[in-house]
Amino acid sequence: MKALVKEKAEPGLWLADVPEPTIGPGDVLIKVLRTGICGTDLHIRAWDGWAQQAIRTPLVVGHEFVGEVVDTGRDVTDIKTGDRVSGEGHLVCGKCRNCLAGRRHLCRATVGLGVGRDGAFAEYVALPATNVWVHRVPVDLDVAAIFDPFGNAVHTALSFPLVGEDVLITGAGPIGLMAAAVARHAGARNVVITDVSEERLDLARKVGVSLALNVSDATIAEGQRELGLREGFDIGLEMSGRPEAMRDMIANMTHGGRIAMLGLPAEEFPVDWARIVTSMITVKGIYGREMFETWYAMSVLLEGGLDLAPVITGRYSHRDFEAAFADAASGRGGKVILDWTA
Ligand SMILES: [Zn+2]
């Protein structure tokens, strides 16, 4: 089968012929229909410092996908051939304290699909049935392809109750945009999002934010004044991993404010801990999705009318992966989809 492979320890990806994956008794074989390009895939393609220490070649990359079940192992009883499915990209150990307690998203020994084992940018992918999410209600294929990052957005946005609250989101990449849509849908009063890309801020306006702020020419404090906020933001969703964004967020939170942090910083950086203490701010790290409470939330949010269409801005055949990756790496658009059937 065709797959996008990290063949060599150098920048680039290669569309190569690899053997079809085989399945064990508890696994499901899935014909991949569409995939989403994630920041993780961009790191692997660029072969940066993180990728060099995290990836062993050769590796089929990718973890965001939707597909159709074509075969199931003999122990799989609740998933059938023909089911439309997406996959949870974190494979957990099932044995550690958190796994045994049902908190699988907190597993100490998570293996990432397309990072620690062969992934989904291929014509077929095999997954344990316990990692497969069946779409019981029809979902647009492009949206189904990005359930994994949509889950990051939902997990982050719904970490703290936000009904009637003023929410600040730093970073209007695809996950920030989806989190803004979720916060809006879930009943936040104001949703303010920041970025330095006007294209991305325009996408944020399409998902209905109260204010899309370009922080290269306005401050978050000015944004607060524009909206008439008097005491700061109640909830912060940090999506950029940038030190200046985190510092600015901390400086603009109300007393008792709560910050959920999904953006992954490239290195350590100082923040004003005295401000965190005296403003009594909670900071919660988010990695991945709750299995499978977040997945349930995603499905019912879509059924309830949440619209992610503005977030998807690029669609390519898998053969045009170079153009698709360049689009995703530009930092200007939303989510980029690869079609494995075209
Ligand atoms: Zn575990």
CSV table of C-alpha atoms and ligand atoms in Angstrom, one decimal:
chain,number,residue,atom,x,y,z
A,1,MET,CA,0.0,0.0,0.0
A,2,LYS,CA,1.0,3.7,-0.4
A,3,ALA,CA,2.0,5.5,2.8
A,4,LEU,CA,3.7,8.7,3.8
A,5,VAL,CA,6.9,7.5,5.4
A,6,LYS,CA,9.7,9.2,7.4
A,7,GLU,CA,12.3,7.0,5.6
A,8,LYS,CA,15.5,8.8,6.6
A,9,ALA,CA,16.8,10.8,9.5
A,10,GLU,CA,16.7,14.1,7.6
A,11,PRO,CA,14.0,16.7,6.6
A,12,GLY,CA,11.2,15.4,4.3
A,13,LEU,CA,8.6,12.7,3.9
A,14,TRP,CA,8.3,10.1,1.2
A,15,LEU,CA,5.2,8.6,-0.5
A,16,ALA,CA,6.4,5.0,-0.5
A,17,ASP,CA,5.1,1.4,-0.9
A,18,VAL,CA,5.0,-0.4,2.4
A,19,PRO,CA,3.4,-3.7,3.5
A,20,GLU,CA,-0.3,-3.5,4.6
A,21,PRO,CA,-0.5,-3.7,8.4
A,22,THR,CA,-1.6,-7.1,9.9
A,23,ILE,CA,-4.1,-7.3,12.8
A,24,GLY,CA,-4.2,-9.3,16.1
A,25,PRO,CA,-7.2,-10.7,17.8
A,26,GLY,CA,-8.2,-7.4,19.4
A,27,ASP,CA,-7.4,-5.1,16.5
A,28,VAL,CA,-9.3,-3.5,13.7
A,29,LEU,CA,-8.1,-2.9,10.1
A,30,ILE,CA,-9.3,0.4,8.6
A,31,LYS,CA,-9.2,1.7,5.1
A,32,VAL,CA,-8.2,5.3,5.4
A,33,LEU,CA,-10.4,7.9,3.6
A,34,ARG,CA,-9.1,11.3,4.8
A,35,THR,CA,-6.5,12.5,7.2
A,36,GLY,CA,-5.6,15.8,8.9
A,37,ILE,CA,-2.2,17.3,9.1
A,38,CYS,CA,-1.1,18.1,12.7
A,39,GLY,CA,1.7,20.3,14.0
A,40,THR,CA,3.3,17.0,15.1
A,41,ASP,CA,3.5,15.9,11.5
A,42,LEU,CA,5.2,19.2,10.6
A,43,HIS,CA,7.8,18.7,13.3
A,44,ILE,CA,8.5,15.2,11.9
A,45,ARG,CA,8.8,16.4,8.3
A,46,ALA,CA,11.0,19.3,9.3
A,47,TRP,CA,13.2,16.9,11.5
A,48,ASP,CA,13.6,19.5,14.3
A,49,GLY,CA,15.2,18.8,17.7
A,50,TRP,CA,12.0,17.2,19.1
A,51,ALA,CA,11.6,14.9,16.1
A,52,GLN,CA,15.2,13.8,16.2
A,53,GLN,CA,14.9,12.6,19.8
A,54,ALA,CA,11.3,11.2,19.5
A,55,ILE,CA,11.2,9.4,16.1
A,56,ARG,CA,12.9,6.2,14.9
A,57,THR,CA,12.9,5.7,11.1
A,58,PRO,CA,11.4,4.2,9.1
A,59,LEU,CA,8.0,5.3,10.4
A,60,VAL,CA,4.5,5.8,8.7
A,61,VAL,CA,3.5,9.2,10.1
A,62,GLY,CA,0.1,10.7,10.9
A,63,HIS,CA,-2.6,10.2,13.5
A,64,GLU,CA,-5.7,12.3,12.5
A,65,PHE,CA,-8.0,10.2,10.3
A,66,VAL,CA,-11.4,8.9,9.3
A,67,GLY,CA,-11.8,5.6,7.6
A,68,GLU,CA,-13.9,2.5,7.1
A,69,VAL,CA,-13.5,-0.8,8.9
A,70,VAL,CA,-12.5,-3.6,6.4
A,71,ASP,CA,-11.5,-6.3,8.9
A,72,THR,CA,-11.7,-7.1,12.6
A,73,GLY,CA,-9.8,-9.5,14.9
A,74,ARG,CA,-11.6,-12.5,16.4
A,75,ASP,CA,-12.1,-10.9,19.8
A,76,VAL,CA,-13.7,-7.7,18.4
A,77,THR,CA,-17.4,-7.9,18.9
A,78,ASP,CA,-18.8,-4.3,18.8
A,79,ILE,CA,-17.2,-3.0,15.7
A,80,LYS,CA,-18.3,-4.2,12.2
A,81,THR,CA,-16.9,-4.2,8.7
A,82,GLY,CA,-18.2,-1.1,7.0
A,83,ASP,CA,-18.3,1.0,10.2
A,84,ARG,CA,-17.2,4.7,9.7
A,85,VAL,CA,-14.5,5.3,12.3
A,86,SER,CA,-11.9,7.7,13.6
A,87,GLY,CA,-9.1,6.7,16.1
A,88,GLU,CA,-7.8,7.9,19.4
A,89,GLY,CA,-4.1,8.5,18.7
A,90,HIS,CA,-2.8,7.8,22.2
A,91,LEU,CA,-2.3,4.0,22.8
A,92,VAL,CA,-2.3,3.4,26.5
A,93,CYS,CA,-0.7,0.6,28.6
A,94,GLY,CA,-3.9,-0.5,30.4
A,95,LYS,CA,-1.8,-1.5,33.4
A,96,CYS,CA,-0.6,1.6,35.2
A,97,ARG,CA,-2.4,3.2,38.2
A,98,ASN,CA,-4.3,5.7,36.0
A,99,CYS,CA,-5.3,3.2,33.3
A,100,LEU,CA,-6.6,0.8,36.0
A,101,ALA,CA,-8.6,3.7,37.5
A,102,GLY,CA,-10.2,4.5,34.2
A,103,ARG,CA,-8.2,7.7,33.7
A,104,ARG,CA,-6.6,6.5,30.5
A,105,HIS,CA,-5.7,10.0,29.3
A,106,LEU,CA,-3.3,10.1,32.3
A,107,CYS,CA,-1.5,6.9,31.3
A,108,ARG,CA,2.3,7.0,32.1
A,109,ALA,CA,3.3,4.9,29.1
A,110,THR,CA,1.3,6.4,26.2
A,111,VAL,CA,2.5,5.5,22.7
A,112,GLY,CA,1.5,7.9,19.9
A,113,LEU,CA,0.1,6.7,16.6
A,114,GLY,CA,2.4,8.0,13.9
A,115,VAL,CA,5.0,8.9,16.5
A,116,GLY,CA,6.0,5.8,18.5
A,117,ARG,CA,4.4,3.3,16.0
A,118,ASP,CA,3.2,3.3,12.4
A,119,GLY,CA,0.5,5.8,11.8
A,120,ALA,CA,-2.5,6.7,9.6
A,121,PHE,CA,-1.1,8.6,6.6
A,122,ALA,CA,-1.5,5.4,4.6
A,123,GLU,CA,-4.2,3.5,2.6
A,124,TYR,CA,-4.7,1.2,5.7
A,125,VAL,CA,-4.1,1.6,9.4
A,126,ALA,CA,-4.5,-1.1,12.2
A,127,LEU,CA,-5.6,0.0,15.7
A,128,PRO,CA,-6.7,-1.8,18.9
A,129,ALA,CA,-10.5,-1.9,19.0
A,130,THR,CA,-10.3,0.0,22.3
A,131,ASN,CA,-8.8,3.0,20.4
A,132,VAL,CA,-11.5,3.1,17.7
A,133,TRP,CA,-14.4,5.6,17.8
A,134,VAL,CA,-17.4,4.6,15.7
A,135,HIS,CA,-19.4,7.5,14.2
A,136,ARG,CA,-22.9,6.3,15.1
A,137,VAL,CA,-24.3,9.5,13.6
A,138,PRO,CA,-23.2,10.7,10.1
A,139,VAL,CA,-20.4,13.3,10.3
A,140,ASP,CA,-18.9,15.3,7.5
A,141,LEU,CA,-15.8,13.3,6.4
A,142,ASP,CA,-13.4,16.3,6.7
A,143,VAL,CA,-14.7,17.0,10.2
A,144,ALA,CA,-14.5,13.3,11.1
A,145,ALA,CA,-10.8,13.3,9.9
A,146,ILE,CA,-9.9,15.9,12.6
A,147,PHE,CA,-11.7,14.4,15.6
A,148,ASP,CA,-8.3,13.9,17.3
A,149,PRO,CA,-7.4,17.6,17.4
A,150,PHE,CA,-11.1,18.6,17.8
A,151,GLY,CA,-10.8,16.5,20.9
A,152,ASN,CA,-7.8,18.5,22.1
A,153,ALA,CA,-9.9,21.6,21.6
A,154,VAL,CA,-13.0,20.2,23.4
A,155,HIS,CA,-10.9,18.8,26.3
A,156,THR,CA,-9.2,22.2,26.8
A,157,ALA,CA,-12.2,24.4,26.3
A,158,LEU,CA,-14.4,22.3,28.7
A,159,SER,CA,-11.7,21.9,31.4
A,160,PHE,CA,-13.4,24.5,33.4
A,161,PRO,CA,-17.1,25.6,33.5
A,162,LEU,CA,-17.4,28.5,31.1
A,163,VAL,CA,-21.1,29.4,31.0
A,164,GLY,CA,-21.4,33.2,31.1
A,165,GLU,CA,-17.7,33.6,31.6
A,166,ASP,CA,-15.2,35.7,29.7
A,167,VAL,CA,-12.7,33.5,27.9
A,168,LEU,CA,-9.3,34.4,26.5
A,169,ILE,CA,-7.7,32.1,23.9
A,170,THR,CA,-4.1,32.8,22.9
A,171,GLY,CA,-3.3,31.3,19.4
A,172,ALA,CA,-5.8,31.0,16.5
A,173,GLY,CA,-4.4,27.9,14.9
A,174,PRO,CA,-6.8,25.1,14.1
A,175,ILE,CA,-7.2,23.9,17.7
A,176,GLY,CA,-7.5,27.5,19.0
A,177,LEU,CA,-10.2,28.1,16.4
A,178,MET,CA,-12.1,25.0,17.3
A,179,ALA,CA,-11.8,25.8,21.0
A,180,ALA,CA,-13.3,29.2,20.3
A,181,ALA,CA,-16.2,27.6,18.4
A,182,VAL,CA,-16.8,25.2,21.4
A,183,ALA,CA,-16.6,28.0,24.0
A,184,ARG,CA,-19.1,30.1,22.0
A,185,HIS,CA,-21.4,27.1,21.6
A,186,ALA,CA,-21.1,26.1,25.2
A,187,GLY,CA,-22.3,29.5,26.5
A,188,ALA,CA,-19.3,31.7,27.2
A,189,ARG,CA,-20.1,35.5,27.4
A,190,ASN,CA,-17.1,36.8,25.6
A,191,VAL,CA,-14.6,34.8,23.6
A,192,VAL,CA,-11.4,36.8,22.8
A,193,ILE,CA,-8.8,35.2,20.6
A,194,THR,CA,-5.3,36.4,19.8
A,195,ASP,CA,-2.8,35.7,17.0
A,196,VAL,CA,-0.4,37.6,14.7
A,197,SER,CA,-2.0,36.2,11.4
A,198,GLU,CA,-4.8,38.3,10.0
A,199,GLU,CA,-5.9,35.3,7.9
A,200,ARG,CA,-6.4,33.2,11.1
A,201,LEU,CA,-8.1,36.1,12.9
A,202,ASP,CA,-10.5,36.3,10.0
A,203,LEU,CA,-11.3,32.6,10.5
A,204,ALA,CA,-11.9,33.2,14.2
A,205,ARG,CA,-14.4,35.9,13.3
A,206,LYS,CA,-16.2,33.3,11.1
A,207,VAL,CA,-16.6,31.0,14.1
A,208,GLY,CA,-18.2,33.8,16.1
A,209,VAL,CA,-15.6,35.2,18.5
A,210,SER,CA,-16.4,38.5,20.3
A,211,LEU,CA,-13.0,39.9,19.4
A,212,ALA,CA,-10.1,38.7,17.3
A,213,LEU,CA,-7.0,40.6,18.4
A,214,ASN,CA,-3.8,41.0,16.4
A,215,VAL,CA,-1.2,41.2,19.2
A,216,SER,CA,1.4,42.6,16.9
A,217,ASP,CA,-0.5,45.9,17.0
A,218,ALA,CA,-2.8,45.8,20.1
A,219,THR,CA,-2.6,44.5,23.6
A,220,ILE,CA,-4.9,42.2,25.4
A,221,ALA,CA,-5.5,44.9,28.0
A,222,GLU,CA,-6.8,47.1,25.1
A,223,GLY,CA,-9.0,44.3,24.1
A,224,GLN,CA,-10.5,44.1,27.6
A,225,ARG,CA,-11.3,47.8,27.5
A,226,GLU,CA,-12.9,47.5,24.1
A,227,LEU,CA,-15.3,44.8,25.4
A,228,GLY,CA,-15.9,46.7,28.7
A,229,LEU,CA,-14.3,44.0,30.9
A,230,ARG,CA,-13.5,45.4,34.3
A,231,GLU,CA,-11.8,42.5,36.2
A,232,GLY,CA,-10.0,40.4,33.7
A,233,PHE,CA,-10.7,37.1,32.1
A,234,ASP,CA,-12.2,34.2,34.0
A,235,ILE,CA,-10.9,31.4,31.8
A,236,GLY,CA,-7.7,31.2,29.7
A,237,LEU,CA,-7.0,28.7,27.0
A,238,GLU,CA,-3.3,28.8,26.0
A,239,MET,CA,-2.9,27.3,22.5
A,240,SER,CA,0.4,28.8,21.2
A,241,GLY,CA,3.1,27.5,23.5
A,242,ARG,CA,4.7,30.9,23.2
A,243,PRO,CA,6.2,32.5,26.4
A,244,GLU,CA,4.9,36.0,25.6
A,245,ALA,CA,1.4,34.7,25.2
A,246,MET,CA,1.4,32.8,28.5
A,247,ARG,CA,2.8,35.9,30.3
A,248,ASP,CA,0.2,38.2,28.7
A,249,MET,CA,-2.5,35.7,29.6
A,250,ILE,CA,-1.4,35.6,33.3
A,251,ALA,CA,-1.3,39.4,33.4
A,252,ASN,CA,-4.9,39.7,32.1
A,253,MET,CA,-6.7,37.1,34.3
A,254,THR,CA,-9.1,37.9,37.1
A,255,HIS,CA,-8.5,36.8,40.7
A,256,GLY,CA,-9.3,33.1,40.9
A,257,GLY,CA,-9.0,32.7,37.1
A,258,ARG,CA,-8.3,29.4,35.5
A,259,ILE,CA,-5.9,28.6,32.7
A,260,ALA,CA,-5.9,25.4,30.6
A,261,MET,CA,-2.7,25.1,28.7
A,262,LEU,CA,-2.5,22.9,25.6
A,263,GLY,CA,0.2,24.8,23.6
A,264,LEU,CA,3.5,23.0,24.0
A,265,PRO,CA,6.5,25.3,24.7
A,266,ALA,CA,9.7,24.5,22.8
A,267,GLU,CA,11.7,25.2,26.0
A,268,GLU,CA,11.5,26.4,29.6
A,269,PHE,CA,10.6,30.0,30.2
A,270,PRO,CA,10.0,32.2,33.2
A,271,VAL,CA,6.5,33.5,34.2
A,272,ASP,CA,5.3,35.8,37.0
A,273,TRP,CA,4.7,33.2,39.7
A,274,ALA,CA,4.0,36.0,42.2
A,275,ARG,CA,1.1,37.1,40.1
A,276,ILE,CA,-0.2,33.5,39.9
A,277,VAL,CA,0.0,33.2,43.7
A,278,THR,CA,-1.5,36.6,44.6
A,279,SER,CA,-4.2,36.3,41.8
A,280,MET,CA,-4.9,32.7,43.0
A,281,ILE,CA,-4.7,31.4,39.4
A,282,THR,CA,-5.1,27.7,38.5
A,283,VAL,CA,-3.0,26.4,35.6
A,284,LYS,CA,-3.9,23.0,34.2
A,285,GLY,CA,-1.8,21.1,31.6
A,286,ILE,CA,-3.8,19.3,28.9
A,287,TYR,CA,-2.4,16.6,26.7
A,288,GLY,CA,-4.7,14.6,24.4
A,289,ARG,CA,-8.3,13.7,25.1
A,290,GLU,CA,-10.3,12.0,27.9
A,291,MET,CA,-11.0,8.4,26.7
A,292,PHE,CA,-13.8,8.5,25.8
A,293,GLU,CA,-15.7,11.2,27.5
A,294,THR,CA,-14.2,13.9,25.2
A,295,TRP,CA,-15.1,11.8,22.1
A,296,TYR,CA,-18.7,11.6,23.4
A,297,ALA,CA,-18.7,15.3,23.9
A,298,MET,CA,-17.4,15.9,20.4
A,299,SER,CA,-20.1,13.8,18.8
A,300,VAL,CA,-23.0,15.4,20.7
A,301,LEU,CA,-21.6,19.0,20.2
A,302,LEU,CA,-21.8,18.4,16.4
A,303,GLU,CA,-25.2,16.9,16.7
A,304,GLY,CA,-26.2,20.0,18.6
A,305,GLY,CA,-25.2,22.2,15.7
A,306,LEU,CA,-21.6,23.1,16.4
A,307,ASP,CA,-20.1,24.2,13.0
A,308,LEU,CA,-16.4,23.5,12.3
A,309,ALA,CA,-16.6,24.2,8.6
A,310,PRO,CA,-14.7,27.5,8.7
A,311,VAL,CA,-11.8,25.8,10.4
A,312,ILE,CA,-11.0,23.5,7.4
A,313,THR,CA,-9.3,25.6,4.7
A,314,GLY,CA,-7.1,23.2,2.7
A,315,ARG,CA,-8.0,20.0,0.8
A,316,TYR,CA,-5.5,18.0,-1.2
A,317,SER,CA,-5.0,14.5,-2.7
A,318,HIS,CA,-2.4,12.5,-0.7
A,319,ARG,CA,-0.3,12.6,-3.9
A,320,ASP,CA,0.0,16.4,-3.5
A,321,PHE,CA,1.3,16.0,0.1
A,322,GLU,CA,4.2,18.4,-0.5
A,323,ALA,CA,1.8,21.3,-1.3
A,324,ALA,CA,-0.5,20.3,1.6
A,325,PHE,CA,2.3,20.3,4.1
A,326,ALA,CA,3.6,23.7,2.8
A,327,ASP,CA,0.0,25.0,3.3
A,328,ALA,CA,-0.2,23.6,6.8
A,329,ALA,CA,3.2,25.0,7.7
A,330,SER,CA,2.4,28.5,6.5
A,331,GLY,CA,0.9,29.5,9.8
A,332,ARG,CA,-1.9,31.4,8.0
A,333,GLY,CA,-4.8,29.0,7.3
A,334,GLY,CA,-6.8,26.5,9.2
A,335,LYS,CA,-6.8,22.7,9.1
A,336,VAL,CA,-5.4,20.9,6.0
A,337,ILE,CA,-7.0,17.6,4.9
A,338,LEU,CA,-5.4,14.9,2.7
A,339,ASP,CA,-7.8,12.7,0.7
A,340,TRP,CA,-6.5,9.1,0.4
A,341,THR,CA,-9.2,8.0,-2.1
A,342,ALA,CA,-8.5,10.8,-4.7
B,1,ZN,ZN,-1.3,3.3,31.5
